[in-house]
Amino acid sequence: MSFEIIKPMEIEKESFRIIEKELEQMGKSFPKEIMPTVQRVIHTTADFEYADTLTFSIDCIQKAKKAIMEGAHIVTDTNMTLSGINKKMLQKFGGDVHCFMADEDVAKEAKEREVTRAIVSMEKAAKLGVPTIFAIGNAPTALIRLKELIDDGELKPELIIGVPVGFVNVVEAKELIMESDVPYIVNRGRKGGSTVAAAICNSLLYSVSEREL
Amino acid sequence: MSFEIIKPMEIEKESFRIIEKELEQMGKSFPKEIMPTVQRVIHTTADFEYADTLTFSIDCIQKAKKAIMEGAHIVTDTNMTLSGINKKMLQKFGGDVHCFMADEDVAKEAKEREVTRAIVSMEKAAKLGVPTIFAIGNAPTALIRLKELIDDGELKPELIIGVPVGFVNVVEAKELIMESDVPYIVNRGRKGGSTVAAAICNSLLYSVSEREL
């Protein structure tokens, strides 16, 4: 068995070339501003199905990039996504990444109210009082609560990345977000997850920073 | 649109029931000891393709459970996997989870030698001197280096979880691990990732702890 000799820095570039080529062979094309996000999600999952299911509201990429440049924060529903986001790059623009899921006050309140910690986390995030991008890779209840907060006029997110994975309420919660008038990137269907949420955030950060990929 | 009213604790159980039912409808069955791992990976990805590609060496689950009970540590190649593993549960048995990828000495040495940080991380792990399970969800070079260390008699892992995702050297590196005589859980092909590596670790931990799922 032989392995291609390839420098560490070249591996990502080569992967993106392969993804681009295979998308082309499948006859799939995307607007220039969306392509880096589609590619990075496929890079993270090796799953080309995302090319059919990722859904973008009009001008969401431009709006998200503007928000990041103006110091928007990112709130996520898993510590895995928090761990995967390029925090240094976000901090350069003045923002930061938050996950309230493991906070003691959140756990306590969720238990008392018999709701998910994700619901309480979203309420806590709504009180941050800063422009916010929500990156939801796990909890459909987070998306449902976000929609309520938006409808009640308590929250106006810069972008909702709605990519929870799963089998219960997930498909419906994503469709719900697509009914809002907030900018969104949603992966329709069951698939998604923490790595997908982080990949989408990083694709936006790299676009803003004009990092080569 | 209506959402099923379901208590937080019931969501995972219901998801596992759905996965079991759909696997049955697909005519796919697994030995009793392997099923929880297959289910948890599908739970994490919503991707039933894993039922065809996850590959288990003989008695690997029993061996891994024994190692965990005897205090084995887990070494992973991403901080996302580290973040996703149920550390409290592992620590109850005396083990801990390590990721050396962001260590300064690792970054420095990798740069000097012009190799990946994953390679240097595996060498650092081999010097830990404790029984170790490797959970590799990202770097094929980690798997390649592990195979070399095993062949050179410098390392004898309790288990290798070989599930990097990607397009360059990934498929080949996984096949390489399957040639070793070390217990392994490998996902053949391009798919895998940090969440998959964490899911496999957690499935083993929950089996050992006799947690309900």
Tab-separated table of C-alpha atoms in Angstrom:
chain	number	residue	atom	x	y	z
A	1	MET	CA	0.000	0.000	0.000
A	2	SER	CA	1.380	3.421	-0.898
A	3	PHE	CA	0.509	6.840	0.367
A	4	GLU	CA	0.672	10.021	-1.586
A	5	ILE	CA	3.452	12.194	-0.183
A	6	ILE	CA	1.751	15.464	0.554
A	7	LYS	CA	2.626	18.383	2.829
A	8	PRO	CA	0.216	19.045	5.707
A	9	MET	CA	-0.845	22.436	4.316
A	10	GLU	CA	-1.642	20.895	0.946
A	11	ILE	CA	-4.052	18.245	2.247
A	12	GLU	CA	-6.984	20.638	2.688
A	13	LYS	CA	-6.417	22.261	-0.700
A	14	GLU	CA	-6.256	18.896	-2.443
A	15	SER	CA	-9.451	17.789	-0.639
A	16	PHE	CA	-11.276	20.909	-1.824
A	17	ARG	CA	-10.115	20.258	-5.393
A	18	ILE	CA	-11.474	16.694	-5.217
A	19	ILE	CA	-14.816	17.906	-3.818
A	20	GLU	CA	-15.128	20.582	-6.510
A	21	LYS	CA	-14.368	18.059	-9.232
A	22	GLU	CA	-16.861	15.493	-7.947
A	23	LEU	CA	-19.597	18.114	-7.561
A	24	GLU	CA	-18.943	19.104	-11.165
A	25	GLN	CA	-19.150	15.474	-12.298
A	26	MET	CA	-22.506	15.244	-10.501
A	27	GLY	CA	-23.677	18.297	-12.420
A	28	LYS	CA	-24.087	20.344	-9.237
A	29	SER	CA	-23.171	24.016	-9.199
A	30	PHE	CA	-23.585	26.791	-6.640
A	31	PRO	CA	-23.374	30.574	-6.561
A	32	LYS	CA	-19.838	31.785	-5.874
A	33	GLU	CA	-20.619	33.039	-2.358
A	34	ILE	CA	-22.287	29.770	-1.281
A	35	MET	CA	-19.740	27.333	-2.723
A	36	PRO	CA	-17.144	27.618	0.123
A	37	THR	CA	-19.786	26.630	2.686
A	38	VAL	CA	-21.046	23.670	0.655
A	39	GLN	CA	-17.470	22.520	0.080
A	40	ARG	CA	-16.474	22.833	3.734
A	41	VAL	CA	-19.510	20.870	4.925
A	42	ILE	CA	-18.710	18.069	2.472
A	43	HIS	CA	-15.046	18.253	3.533
A	44	THR	CA	-16.186	17.702	7.140
A	45	THR	CA	-18.592	14.831	6.427
A	46	ALA	CA	-17.467	13.262	3.131
A	47	ASP	CA	-21.183	13.223	2.420
A	48	PHE	CA	-22.257	14.718	-0.913
A	49	GLU	CA	-25.923	14.524	0.078
A	50	TYR	CA	-25.404	17.912	1.734
A	51	ALA	CA	-25.150	19.410	-1.758
A	52	ASP	CA	-28.866	18.632	-2.130
A	53	THR	CA	-30.091	19.522	1.353
A	54	LEU	CA	-28.203	22.659	2.436
A	55	THR	CA	-30.577	25.601	2.057
A	56	PHE	CA	-29.612	29.271	2.141
A	57	SER	CA	-31.898	32.262	2.593
A	58	ILE	CA	-31.365	35.102	0.129
A	59	ASP	CA	-28.141	37.072	0.728
A	60	CYS	CA	-27.501	35.180	3.992
A	61	ILE	CA	-23.767	34.826	3.315
A	62	GLN	CA	-23.287	38.548	2.651
A	63	LYS	CA	-25.321	39.426	5.761
A	64	ALA	CA	-23.404	36.969	7.929
A	65	LYS	CA	-20.039	38.214	6.695
A	66	LYS	CA	-21.056	41.797	7.440
A	67	ALA	CA	-22.211	40.795	10.944
A	68	ILE	CA	-18.918	39.020	11.648
A	69	MET	CA	-16.910	42.016	10.468
A	70	GLU	CA	-18.961	44.215	12.785
A	71	GLY	CA	-18.174	42.023	15.809
A	72	ALA	CA	-21.097	39.571	15.972
A	73	HIS	CA	-20.851	36.763	18.528
A	74	ILE	CA	-21.633	33.100	17.894
A	75	VAL	CA	-23.850	31.093	20.264
A	76	THR	CA	-23.876	27.333	19.862
A	77	ASP	CA	-25.714	24.464	21.541
A	78	THR	CA	-22.769	22.079	21.972
A	79	ASN	CA	-19.294	22.349	23.410
A	80	MET	CA	-18.096	20.265	20.459
A	81	THR	CA	-19.111	23.030	18.041
A	82	LEU	CA	-17.558	25.639	20.333
A	83	SER	CA	-14.369	23.598	20.277
A	84	GLY	CA	-14.409	23.366	16.468
A	85	ILE	CA	-14.946	27.033	15.615
A	86	ASN	CA	-11.859	29.105	14.810
A	87	LYS	CA	-12.188	31.370	17.834
A	88	LYS	CA	-8.996	33.360	17.219
A	89	MET	CA	-10.307	34.430	13.837
A	90	LEU	CA	-13.687	35.508	15.263
A	91	GLN	CA	-12.028	37.366	18.143
A	92	LYS	CA	-9.985	39.406	15.647
A	93	PHE	CA	-13.260	41.030	14.596
A	94	GLY	CA	-14.382	41.607	18.195
A	95	GLY	CA	-16.790	38.680	18.597
A	96	ASP	CA	-16.569	35.528	20.695
A	97	VAL	CA	-18.140	32.045	20.851
A	98	HIS	CA	-20.489	30.984	23.655
A	99	CYS	CA	-22.098	27.728	24.727
A	100	PHE	CA	-24.288	27.866	27.820
A	101	MET	CA	-25.336	24.204	27.815
A	102	ALA	CA	-23.046	23.125	30.659
A	103	ASP	CA	-23.668	26.213	32.818
A	104	GLU	CA	-24.909	25.341	36.291
A	105	ASP	CA	-27.684	27.931	36.284
A	106	VAL	CA	-28.934	26.592	32.955
A	107	ALA	CA	-28.980	22.986	34.169
A	108	LYS	CA	-30.784	23.996	37.375
A	109	GLU	CA	-33.470	26.035	35.626
A	110	ALA	CA	-34.034	23.376	32.955
A	111	LYS	CA	-34.581	20.745	35.637
A	112	GLU	CA	-37.018	22.942	37.576
A	113	ARG	CA	-39.050	23.815	34.492
A	114	GLU	CA	-38.785	20.316	32.987
A	115	VAL	CA	-37.533	21.687	29.671
A	116	THR	CA	-34.338	21.020	27.736
A	117	ARG	CA	-31.143	22.864	28.640
A	118	ALA	CA	-31.119	24.026	25.016
A	119	ILE	CA	-34.299	26.047	25.599
A	120	VAL	CA	-32.867	27.782	28.666
A	121	SER	CA	-29.567	28.355	26.819
A	122	MET	CA	-31.327	30.174	23.995
A	123	GLU	CA	-33.156	32.400	26.500
A	124	LYS	CA	-29.828	33.192	28.166
A	125	ALA	CA	-28.327	34.010	24.758
A	126	ALA	CA	-31.232	36.334	23.937
A	127	LYS	CA	-30.253	38.418	26.969
A	128	LEU	CA	-26.628	38.852	25.799
A	129	GLY	CA	-27.587	42.078	24.076
A	130	VAL	CA	-25.042	41.686	21.259
A	131	PRO	CA	-25.461	40.891	17.543
A	132	THR	CA	-25.515	37.089	17.428
A	133	ILE	CA	-25.176	34.221	14.983
A	134	PHE	CA	-26.755	31.012	16.303
A	135	ALA	CA	-25.043	27.749	15.321
A	136	ILE	CA	-27.338	24.882	16.313
A	137	GLY	CA	-25.959	21.412	15.580
A	138	ASN	CA	-27.767	19.295	18.101
A	139	ALA	CA	-30.992	20.444	19.757
A	140	PRO	CA	-34.190	20.922	17.752
A	141	THR	CA	-35.716	22.504	20.870
A	142	ALA	CA	-33.151	25.314	20.530
A	143	LEU	CA	-34.512	26.125	17.065
A	144	ILE	CA	-38.129	25.965	18.260
A	145	ARG	CA	-37.369	28.365	21.145
A	146	LEU	CA	-35.440	30.714	18.828
A	147	LYS	CA	-38.467	30.932	16.516
A	148	GLU	CA	-40.702	31.814	19.487
A	149	LEU	CA	-38.276	34.476	20.731
A	150	ILE	CA	-38.142	35.981	17.236
A	151	ASP	CA	-41.931	35.927	16.874
A	152	ASP	CA	-42.276	37.605	20.285
A	153	GLY	CA	-39.881	40.370	19.232
A	154	GLU	CA	-37.348	39.426	21.903
A	155	LEU	CA	-34.587	38.414	19.515
A	156	LYS	CA	-33.355	39.310	16.047
A	157	PRO	CA	-30.429	37.017	15.153
A	158	GLU	CA	-27.949	38.002	12.451
A	159	LEU	CA	-28.077	34.414	11.157
A	160	ILE	CA	-29.407	31.051	12.269
A	161	ILE	CA	-27.370	28.013	11.289
A	162	GLY	CA	-29.956	25.271	11.755
A	163	VAL	CA	-28.257	21.899	11.386
A	164	PRO	CA	-29.287	19.659	14.278
A	165	VAL	CA	-29.003	15.949	13.565
A	166	GLY	CA	-31.545	13.387	14.645
A	167	PHE	CA	-34.788	11.543	14.526
A	168	VAL	CA	-37.229	13.339	16.840
A	169	ASN	CA	-38.579	16.808	15.936
A	170	VAL	CA	-35.434	17.614	13.935
A	171	VAL	CA	-36.886	17.795	10.431
A	172	GLU	CA	-39.858	19.896	11.603
A	173	ALA	CA	-37.754	22.317	13.687
A	174	LYS	CA	-35.577	23.087	10.670
A	175	GLU	CA	-38.596	23.776	8.468
A	176	LEU	CA	-39.877	26.128	11.180
A	177	ILE	CA	-36.728	28.262	10.995
A	178	MET	CA	-37.155	28.536	7.228
A	179	GLU	CA	-40.555	30.164	7.859
A	180	SER	CA	-38.945	33.007	9.819
A	181	ASP	CA	-37.713	36.185	8.145
A	182	VAL	CA	-34.282	35.830	9.759
A	183	PRO	CA	-31.265	34.961	7.571
A	184	TYR	CA	-30.638	31.209	7.773
A	185	ILE	CA	-28.504	28.338	6.610
A	186	VAL	CA	-30.451	25.125	7.200
A	187	ASN	CA	-29.709	21.530	6.312
A	188	ARG	CA	-33.105	20.051	5.512
A	189	GLY	CA	-33.782	16.518	6.704
A	190	ARG	CA	-32.263	14.496	9.514
A	191	LYS	CA	-28.579	15.120	8.913
A	192	GLY	CA	-26.276	17.710	10.458
A	193	GLY	CA	-24.398	17.815	13.742
A	194	SER	CA	-21.769	19.645	15.734
A	195	THR	CA	-19.038	19.289	13.139
A	196	VAL	CA	-21.366	20.584	10.403
A	197	ALA	CA	-22.306	23.626	12.518
A	198	ALA	CA	-18.632	24.379	13.157
A	199	ALA	CA	-17.749	23.878	9.478
A	200	ILE	CA	-20.375	26.408	8.389
A	201	CYS	CA	-19.132	28.963	10.935
A	202	ASN	CA	-15.543	28.456	9.795
A	203	SER	CA	-16.466	28.769	6.117
A	204	LEU	CA	-17.955	32.192	6.900
A	205	LEU	CA	-14.938	33.219	8.986
A	206	TYR	CA	-12.503	32.152	6.269
A	207	SER	CA	-14.535	34.005	3.623
A	208	VAL	CA	-14.435	37.183	5.694
A	209	SER	CA	-10.723	36.799	6.354
A	210	GLU	CA	-10.009	35.935	2.742
A	211	ARG	CA	-8.110	32.878	3.912
A	212	GLU	CA	-7.228	30.982	0.798
A	213	LEU	CA	-9.788	28.225	1.395
B	1	MET	CA	-46.859	22.501	12.372
B	2	SER	CA	-46.996	20.377	15.501
B	3	PHE	CA	-44.258	18.927	17.644
B	4	GLU	CA	-44.444	15.732	19.573
B	5	ILE	CA	-44.449	16.520	23.311
B	6	ILE	CA	-41.589	14.479	24.675
B	7	LYS	CA	-39.509	14.740	27.837
B	8	PRO	CA	-35.796	15.479	27.335
B	9	MET	CA	-34.736	12.091	28.731
B	10	GLU	CA	-37.083	10.266	26.363
B	11	ILE	CA	-35.693	11.809	23.167
B	12	GLU	CA	-32.604	9.594	23.008
B	13	LYS	CA	-34.580	6.452	23.787
B	14	GLU	CA	-37.141	7.247	21.099
B	15	SER	CA	-34.335	7.939	18.586
B	16	PHE	CA	-32.750	4.575	19.331
B	17	ARG	CA	-36.108	2.865	18.849
B	18	ILE	CA	-36.504	4.543	15.433
B	19	ILE	CA	-32.968	3.535	14.391
B	20	GLU	CA	-33.508	-0.070	15.488
B	21	LYS	CA	-36.785	-0.250	13.583
B	22	GLU	CA	-35.344	1.215	10.387
B	23	LEU	CA	-32.320	-1.094	10.530
B	24	GLU	CA	-34.743	-4.005	10.869
B	25	GLN	CA	-36.770	-2.767	7.888
B	26	MET	CA	-33.521	-2.638	5.903
B	27	GLY	CA	-32.871	-6.247	6.870
B	28	LYS	CA	-29.696	-5.354	8.762
B	29	SER	CA	-28.835	-7.114	11.998
B	30	PHE	CA	-25.794	-7.075	14.257
B	31	PRO	CA	-24.411	-9.143	17.118
B	32	LYS	CA	-25.748	-7.993	20.483
B	33	GLU	CA	-22.425	-6.521	21.658
B	34	ILE	CA	-21.907	-4.487	18.449
B	35	MET	CA	-25.439	-3.093	18.091
B	36	PRO	CA	-25.102	-0.233	20.648
B	37	THR	CA	-22.079	1.149	18.767
B	38	VAL	CA	-23.773	0.941	15.364
B	39	GLN	CA	-26.888	2.603	16.791
B	40	ARG	CA	-24.980	5.399	18.495
B	41	VAL	CA	-23.007	6.233	15.346
B	42	ILE	CA	-26.234	6.418	13.333
B	43	HIS	CA	-27.786	8.486	16.140
B	44	THR	CA	-24.879	10.939	15.795
B	45	THR	CA	-24.930	11.184	11.996
B	46	ALA	CA	-28.450	10.193	10.884
B	47	ASP	CA	-26.559	8.271	8.227
B	48	PHE	CA	-27.512	4.606	7.834
B	49	GLU	CA	-24.586	4.019	5.476
B	50	TYR	CA	-22.503	3.401	8.609
B	51	ALA	CA	-24.406	0.133	9.063
B	52	ASP	CA	-22.591	-1.109	5.954
B	53	THR	CA	-19.145	0.367	6.544
B	54	LEU	CA	-18.420	0.042	10.276
B	55	THR	CA	-15.999	-2.862	10.708
B	56	PHE	CA	-15.148	-4.586	13.984
B	57	SER	CA	-12.228	-6.895	14.686
B	58	ILE	CA	-13.114	-10.105	16.517
B	59	ASP	CA	-14.009	-9.589	20.193
B	60	CYS	CA	-12.985	-5.907	20.025
B	61	ILE	CA	-15.954	-4.738	22.101
B	62	GLN	CA	-15.272	-7.202	24.902
B	63	LYS	CA	-11.560	-6.313	24.878
B	64	ALA	CA	-12.292	-2.573	24.895
B	65	LYS	CA	-14.788	-2.874	27.747
B	66	LYS	CA	-12.255	-4.847	29.773
B	67	ALA	CA	-9.575	-2.212	29.089
B	68	ILE	CA	-11.886	0.617	30.182
B	69	MET	CA	-12.803	-1.210	33.379
B	70	GLU	CA	-9.091	-1.646	34.100
B	71	GLY	CA	-8.445	2.101	33.747
B	72	ALA	CA	-7.401	2.532	30.100
B	73	HIS	CA	-6.947	6.091	28.825
B	74	ILE	CA	-8.286	7.481	25.554
B	75	VAL	CA	-6.085	9.497	23.191
B	76	THR	CA	-7.792	11.396	20.398
B	77	ASP	CA	-6.600	13.566	17.513
B	78	THR	CA	-9.127	16.404	17.872
B	79	ASN	CA	-10.285	18.617	20.708
B	80	MET	CA	-13.822	18.199	19.355
B	81	THR	CA	-13.709	14.457	20.106
B	82	LEU	CA	-12.165	15.166	23.508
B	83	SER	CA	-15.043	17.552	24.165
B	84	GLY	CA	-17.639	14.959	23.104
B	85	ILE	CA	-16.436	11.994	25.173
B	86	ASN	CA	-18.147	11.394	28.521
B	87	LYS	CA	-15.044	12.101	30.599
B	88	LYS	CA	-16.715	11.722	33.995
B	89	MET	CA	-17.708	8.187	33.127
B	90	LEU	CA	-14.188	7.256	31.974
B	91	GLN	CA	-12.618	8.861	35.046
B	92	LYS	CA	-14.789	6.676	37.287
B	93	PHE	CA	-12.760	3.713	36.040
B	94	GLY	CA	-9.439	5.497	36.508
B	95	GLY	CA	-8.762	6.586	32.920
B	96	ASP	CA	-8.733	10.003	31.281
B	97	VAL	CA	-8.967	11.555	27.794
B	98	HIS	CA	-6.024	13.267	26.113
B	99	CYS	CA	-5.538	15.313	22.965
B	100	PHE	CA	-2.035	16.593	22.290
B	101	MET	CA	-2.786	18.326	18.994
B	102	ALA	CA	-2.777	21.873	20.385
B	103	ASP	CA	0.244	21.366	22.657
B	104	GLU	CA	3.000	23.876	21.988
B	105	ASP	CA	5.793	21.283	21.997
B	106	VAL	CA	3.863	19.206	19.450
B	107	ALA	CA	3.293	22.177	17.133
B	108	LYS	CA	6.968	23.173	17.360
B	109	GLU	CA	8.320	19.699	16.637
B	110	ALA	CA	5.865	19.131	13.773
B	111	LYS	CA	6.970	22.372	12.137
B	112	GLU	CA	10.667	21.528	12.504
B	113	ARG	CA	10.257	18.016	11.086
B	114	GLU	CA	7.721	19.100	8.440
B	115	VAL	CA	5.259	16.431	9.504
B	116	THR	CA	1.669	16.671	10.727
B	117	ARG	CA	0.967	17.463	14.366
B	118	ALA	CA	-1.016	14.218	14.400
B	119	ILE	CA	2.185	12.220	13.846
B	120	VAL	CA	3.986	13.946	16.720
B	121	SER	CA	0.869	13.570	18.907
B	122	MET	CA	0.827	9.805	18.409
B	123	GLU	CA	4.514	9.580	19.328
B	124	LYS	CA	3.807	11.585	22.485
B	125	ALA	CA	0.904	9.263	23.293
B	126	ALA	CA	3.094	6.182	22.837
B	127	LYS	CA	5.306	7.520	25.652
B	128	LEU	CA	2.380	7.827	28.112
B	129	GLY	CA	3.088	4.331	29.364
B	130	VAL	CA	-0.546	3.532	30.155
B	131	PRO	CA	-3.064	1.178	28.478
B	132	THR	CA	-4.569	3.305	25.708
B	133	ILE	CA	-7.532	3.388	23.349
B	134	PHE	CA	-6.894	5.590	20.305
B	135	ALA	CA	-9.893	7.468	18.906
B	136	ILE	CA	-8.873	8.972	15.564
B	137	GLY	CA	-11.593	10.995	13.838
B	138	ASN	CA	-9.588	13.347	11.700
B	139	ALA	CA	-5.987	12.606	10.741
B	140	PRO	CA	-5.071	9.667	8.513
B	141	THR	CA	-1.415	10.376	9.319
B	142	ALA	CA	-2.204	9.481	12.960
B	143	LEU	CA	-3.310	6.010	11.839
B	144	ILE	CA	-0.272	5.565	9.599
B	145	ARG	CA	2.090	6.499	12.446
B	146	LEU	CA	0.226	4.218	14.885
B	147	LYS	CA	0.710	1.284	12.506
B	148	GLU	CA	4.448	2.016	12.316
B	149	LEU	CA	4.763	2.282	16.103
B	150	ILE	CA	2.940	-1.049	16.482
B	151	ASP	CA	5.099	-2.733	13.841
B	152	ASP	CA	8.230	-1.421	15.568
B	153	GLY	CA	7.060	-2.869	18.890
B	154	GLU	CA	6.853	0.557	20.512
B	155	LEU	CA	3.113	0.507	21.084
B	156	LYS	CA	0.360	-2.012	21.760
B	157	PRO	CA	-2.985	-0.154	21.882
B	158	GLU	CA	-5.975	-1.717	23.633
B	159	LEU	CA	-8.140	-0.579	20.697
B	160	ILE	CA	-7.857	1.682	17.667
B	161	ILE	CA	-10.984	3.543	16.638
B	162	GLY	CA	-10.084	4.481	13.065
B	163	VAL	CA	-12.716	6.836	11.720
B	164	PRO	CA	-11.006	9.828	10.093
B	165	VAL	CA	-13.099	11.591	7.473
B	166	GLY	CA	-11.755	12.880	4.198
B	167	PHE	CA	-10.472	12.622	0.699
B	168	VAL	CA	-6.681	12.282	0.877
B	169	ASN	CA	-5.068	9.074	2.249
B	170	VAL	CA	-8.101	8.394	4.481
B	171	VAL	CA	-9.432	5.228	2.842
B	172	GLU	CA	-5.947	3.711	2.642
B	173	ALA	CA	-4.965	4.580	6.216
B	174	LYS	CA	-8.064	2.819	7.545
B	175	GLU	CA	-7.322	-0.324	5.519
B	176	LEU	CA	-3.791	-0.263	6.949
B	177	ILE	CA	-5.101	-0.421	10.520
B	178	MET	CA	-7.225	-3.425	9.583
B	179	GLU	CA	-3.999	-5.236	8.627
B	180	SER	CA	-2.626	-4.894	12.144
B	181	ASP	CA	-3.295	-7.481	14.855
B	182	VAL	CA	-4.549	-4.813	17.248
B	183	PRO	CA	-8.281	-4.689	18.153
B	184	TYR	CA	-9.992	-2.110	15.944
B	185	ILE	CA	-13.251	-0.413	15.056
B	186	VAL	CA	-12.851	1.122	11.610
B	187	ASN	CA	-15.315	2.881	9.340
B	188	ARG	CA	-14.253	1.880	5.850
B	189	GLY	CA	-14.392	4.521	3.158
B	190	ARG	CA	-14.277	8.307	3.357
B	191	LYS	CA	-16.785	8.929	6.116
B	192	GLY	CA	-16.241	9.402	9.836
B	193	GLY	CA	-15.205	12.400	11.902
B	194	SER	CA	-14.856	13.769	15.407
B	195	THR	CA	-18.476	13.175	16.379
B	196	VAL	CA	-18.286	9.574	15.137
B	197	ALA	CA	-15.103	8.936	17.153
B	198	ALA	CA	-16.746	10.371	20.286
B	199	ALA	CA	-19.940	8.385	19.682
B	200	ILE	CA	-18.007	5.107	19.490
B	201	CYS	CA	-16.120	5.909	22.720
B	202	ASN	CA	-19.366	6.781	24.484
B	203	SER	CA	-21.097	3.628	23.266
B	204	LEU	CA	-18.312	1.598	24.887
B	205	LEU	CA	-18.440	3.646	28.094
B	206	TYR	CA	-22.218	3.273	28.344
B	207	SER	CA	-21.968	-0.472	27.718
B	208	VAL	CA	-19.418	-0.827	30.499
B	209	SER	CA	-21.502	1.302	32.860
B	210	GLU	CA	-24.687	-0.503	31.922
B	211	ARG	CA	-26.303	2.854	31.286
B	212	GLU	CA	-29.697	2.103	29.815
B	213	LEU	CA	-28.742	3.151	26.271
